[in-house]
Coordinates of N, CA and C in Angstrom, one line a residue:
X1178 N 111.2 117.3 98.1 CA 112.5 116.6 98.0 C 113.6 117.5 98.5
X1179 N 114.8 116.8 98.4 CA 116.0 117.8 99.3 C 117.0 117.5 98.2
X1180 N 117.8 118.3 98.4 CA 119.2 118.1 97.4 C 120.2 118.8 98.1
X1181 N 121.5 118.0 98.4 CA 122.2 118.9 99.1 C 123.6 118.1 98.1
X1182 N 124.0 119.3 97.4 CA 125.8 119.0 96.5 C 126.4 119.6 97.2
X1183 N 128.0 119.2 96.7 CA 129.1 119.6 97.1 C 130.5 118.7 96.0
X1184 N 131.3 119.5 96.0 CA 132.0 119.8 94.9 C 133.1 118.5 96.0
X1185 N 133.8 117.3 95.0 CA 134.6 116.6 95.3 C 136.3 116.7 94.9
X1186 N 137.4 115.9 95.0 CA 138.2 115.9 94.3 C 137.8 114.9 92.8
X1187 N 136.9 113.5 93.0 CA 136.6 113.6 91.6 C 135.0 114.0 90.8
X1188 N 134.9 115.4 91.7 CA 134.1 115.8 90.4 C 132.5 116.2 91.7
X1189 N 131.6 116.7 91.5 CA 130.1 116.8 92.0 C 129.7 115.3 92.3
X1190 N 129.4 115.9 93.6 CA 128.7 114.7 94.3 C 127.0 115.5 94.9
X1191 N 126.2 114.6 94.4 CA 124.5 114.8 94.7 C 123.7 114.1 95.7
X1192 N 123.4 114.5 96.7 CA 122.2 113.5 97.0 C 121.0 114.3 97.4
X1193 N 119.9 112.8 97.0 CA 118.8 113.4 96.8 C 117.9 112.8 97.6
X1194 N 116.8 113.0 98.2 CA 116.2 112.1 99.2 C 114.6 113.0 99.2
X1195 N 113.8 112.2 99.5 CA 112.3 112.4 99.6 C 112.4 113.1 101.3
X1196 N 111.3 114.4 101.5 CA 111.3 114.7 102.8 C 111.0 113.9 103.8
X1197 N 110.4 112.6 103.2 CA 110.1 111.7 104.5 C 111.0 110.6 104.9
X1198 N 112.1 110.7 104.3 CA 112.9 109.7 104.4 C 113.9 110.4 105.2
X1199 N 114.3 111.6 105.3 CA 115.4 112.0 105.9 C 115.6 111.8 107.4
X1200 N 116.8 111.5 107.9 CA 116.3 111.1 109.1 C 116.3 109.2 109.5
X1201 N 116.0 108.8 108.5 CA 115.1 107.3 108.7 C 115.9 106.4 108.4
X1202 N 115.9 105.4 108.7 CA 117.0 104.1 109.0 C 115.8 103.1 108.1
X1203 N 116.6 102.1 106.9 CA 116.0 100.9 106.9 C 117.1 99.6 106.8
X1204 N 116.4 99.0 106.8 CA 117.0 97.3 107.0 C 116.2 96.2 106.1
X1205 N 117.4 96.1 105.4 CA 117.2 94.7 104.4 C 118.3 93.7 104.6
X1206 N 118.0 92.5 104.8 CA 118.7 91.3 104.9 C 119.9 91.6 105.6
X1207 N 119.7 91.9 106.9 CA 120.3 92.3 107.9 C 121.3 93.4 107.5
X1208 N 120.8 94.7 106.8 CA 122.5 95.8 106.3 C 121.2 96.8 106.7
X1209 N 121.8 97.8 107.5 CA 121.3 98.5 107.5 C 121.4 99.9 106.9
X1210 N 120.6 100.9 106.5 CA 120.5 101.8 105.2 C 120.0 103.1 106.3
X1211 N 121.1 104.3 106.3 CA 120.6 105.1 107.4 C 120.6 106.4 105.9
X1212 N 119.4 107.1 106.3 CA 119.3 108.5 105.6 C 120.1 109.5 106.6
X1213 N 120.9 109.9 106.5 CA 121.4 110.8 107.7 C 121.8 112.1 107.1
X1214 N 121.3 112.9 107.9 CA 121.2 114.3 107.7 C 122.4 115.0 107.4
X1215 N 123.8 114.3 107.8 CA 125.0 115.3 107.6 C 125.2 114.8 106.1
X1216 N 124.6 113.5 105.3 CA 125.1 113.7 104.1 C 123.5 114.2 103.0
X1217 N 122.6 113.6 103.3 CA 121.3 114.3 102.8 C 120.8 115.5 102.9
X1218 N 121.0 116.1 104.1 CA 120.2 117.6 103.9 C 120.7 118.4 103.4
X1219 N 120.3 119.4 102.8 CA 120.2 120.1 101.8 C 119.5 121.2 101.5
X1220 N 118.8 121.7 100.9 CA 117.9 122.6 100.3 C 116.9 121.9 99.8
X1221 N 115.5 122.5 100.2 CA 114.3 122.1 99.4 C 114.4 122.2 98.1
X1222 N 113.8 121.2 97.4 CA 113.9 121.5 96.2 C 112.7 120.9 94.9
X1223 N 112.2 121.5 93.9 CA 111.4 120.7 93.4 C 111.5 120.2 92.4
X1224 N 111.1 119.4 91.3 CA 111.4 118.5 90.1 C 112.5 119.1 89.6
X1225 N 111.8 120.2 88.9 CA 113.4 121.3 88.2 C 114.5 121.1 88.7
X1226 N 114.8 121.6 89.7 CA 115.8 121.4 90.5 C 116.4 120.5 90.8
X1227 N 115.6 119.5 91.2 CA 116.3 117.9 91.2 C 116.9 117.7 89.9
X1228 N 116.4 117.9 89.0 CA 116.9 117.2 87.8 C 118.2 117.9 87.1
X1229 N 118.1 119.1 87.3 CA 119.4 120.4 87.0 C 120.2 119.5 87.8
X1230 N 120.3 119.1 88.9 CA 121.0 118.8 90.1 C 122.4 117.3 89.6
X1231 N 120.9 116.3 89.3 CA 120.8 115.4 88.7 C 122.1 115.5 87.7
X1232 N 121.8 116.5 86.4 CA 122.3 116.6 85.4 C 123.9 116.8 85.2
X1233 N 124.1 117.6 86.4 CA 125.7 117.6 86.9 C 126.2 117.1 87.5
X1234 N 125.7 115.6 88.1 CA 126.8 115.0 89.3 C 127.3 114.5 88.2
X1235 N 128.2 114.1 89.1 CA 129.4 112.9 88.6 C 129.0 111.9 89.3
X1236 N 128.9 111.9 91.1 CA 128.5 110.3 91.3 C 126.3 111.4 91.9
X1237 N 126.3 110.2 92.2 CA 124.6 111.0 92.7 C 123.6 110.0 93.4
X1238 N 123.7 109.6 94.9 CA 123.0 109.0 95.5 C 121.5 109.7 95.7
X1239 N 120.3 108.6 95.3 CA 119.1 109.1 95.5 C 118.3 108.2 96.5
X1240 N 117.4 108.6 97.5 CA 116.8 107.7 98.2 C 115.1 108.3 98.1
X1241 N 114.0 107.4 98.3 CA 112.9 107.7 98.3 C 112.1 107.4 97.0
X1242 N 110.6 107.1 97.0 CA 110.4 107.2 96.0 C 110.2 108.0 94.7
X1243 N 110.0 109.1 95.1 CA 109.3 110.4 94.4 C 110.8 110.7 93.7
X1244 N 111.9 110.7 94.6 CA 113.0 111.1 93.9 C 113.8 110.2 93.1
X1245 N 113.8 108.5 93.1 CA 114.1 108.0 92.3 C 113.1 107.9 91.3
X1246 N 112.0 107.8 91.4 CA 111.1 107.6 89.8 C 111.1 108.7 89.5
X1247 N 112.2 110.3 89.7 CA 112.1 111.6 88.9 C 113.5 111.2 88.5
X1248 N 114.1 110.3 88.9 CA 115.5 110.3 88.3 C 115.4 109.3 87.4
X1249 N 114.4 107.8 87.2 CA 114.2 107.1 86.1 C 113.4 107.7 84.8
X1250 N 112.1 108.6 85.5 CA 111.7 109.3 84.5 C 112.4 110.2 83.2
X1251 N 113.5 110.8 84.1 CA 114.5 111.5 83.4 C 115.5 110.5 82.8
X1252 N 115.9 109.2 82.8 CA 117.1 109.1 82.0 C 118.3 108.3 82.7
X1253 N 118.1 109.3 84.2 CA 119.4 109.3 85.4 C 119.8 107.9 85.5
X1254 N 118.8 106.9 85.9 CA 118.6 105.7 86.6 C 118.0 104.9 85.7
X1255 N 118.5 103.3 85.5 CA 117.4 102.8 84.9 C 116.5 102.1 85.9
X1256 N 115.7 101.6 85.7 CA 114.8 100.6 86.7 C 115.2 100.0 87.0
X1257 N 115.4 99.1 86.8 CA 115.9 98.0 86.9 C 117.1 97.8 88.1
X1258 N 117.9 98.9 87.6 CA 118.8 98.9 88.8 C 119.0 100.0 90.2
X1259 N 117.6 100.5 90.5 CA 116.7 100.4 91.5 C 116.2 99.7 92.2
X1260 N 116.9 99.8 93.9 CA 116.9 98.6 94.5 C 115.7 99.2 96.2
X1261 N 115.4 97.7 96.5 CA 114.5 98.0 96.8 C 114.8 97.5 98.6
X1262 N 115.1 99.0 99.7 CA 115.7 98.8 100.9 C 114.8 99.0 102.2
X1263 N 114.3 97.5 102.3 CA 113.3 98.1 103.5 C 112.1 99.0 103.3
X1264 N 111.6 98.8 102.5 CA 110.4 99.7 102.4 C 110.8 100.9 101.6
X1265 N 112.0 101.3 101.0 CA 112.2 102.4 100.2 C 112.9 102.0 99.2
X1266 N 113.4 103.3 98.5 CA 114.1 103.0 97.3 C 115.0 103.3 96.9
X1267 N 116.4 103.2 96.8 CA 117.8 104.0 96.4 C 117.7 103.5 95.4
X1268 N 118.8 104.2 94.6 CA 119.4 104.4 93.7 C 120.8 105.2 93.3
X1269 N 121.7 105.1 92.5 CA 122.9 105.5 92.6 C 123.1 105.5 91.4
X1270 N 124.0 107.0 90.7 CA 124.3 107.3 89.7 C 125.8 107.6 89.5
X1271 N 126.6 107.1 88.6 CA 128.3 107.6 88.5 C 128.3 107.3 87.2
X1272 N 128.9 108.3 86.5 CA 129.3 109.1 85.3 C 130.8 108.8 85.2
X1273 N 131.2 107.9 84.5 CA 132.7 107.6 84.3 C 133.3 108.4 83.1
X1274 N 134.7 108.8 83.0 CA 135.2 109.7 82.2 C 135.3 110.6 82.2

């Protein structure tokens, strides 16, 4: 997985992305969903890490599978509102208050 933060005006912003998704474009009902390297890449990173990562955003886009069922596993995400883009999986976290 990759994790690349950066500190906002409102607060830590995260994203998280599976290694094989970076790079990769999908398309569902004609919108297209690009993983693009100037906001996903990051630093290798593994479970721990993701989830430390996780634990301090404020907002926190995740794409891939491995990294959203480590962010439902933990709490982050529920299922449910895990959506499903072209053959992958995002997810999005924001922490109001």
């Amino acid at each position: 997985m990759i994790v690349n933060e950066r500190e906002t005006a409102e607060g830590r912003l995260v994203a998280v992305c599976d290694d094989d998704v970076l790079g990769e474009s999908f398309e569902n009902d004609g919108v297209t969903f690009e993983v693009t390297e100037e906001f996903y890449d990051g630093e290798p990173a593994d479970e721990e890490r993701v989830v430390a990562s996780l634990a301090r955003a404020r907002v926190a886009n995740i794409v891939g599978s491995r990294s959203v069922d480590l962010a439902v596993e933990h709490g982050f995400v529920e299922e449910t509102n895990v959506l499903d883009v072209g053959g992958t999986t995002h997810a999005q976290l924001v922490r109001l208050g």
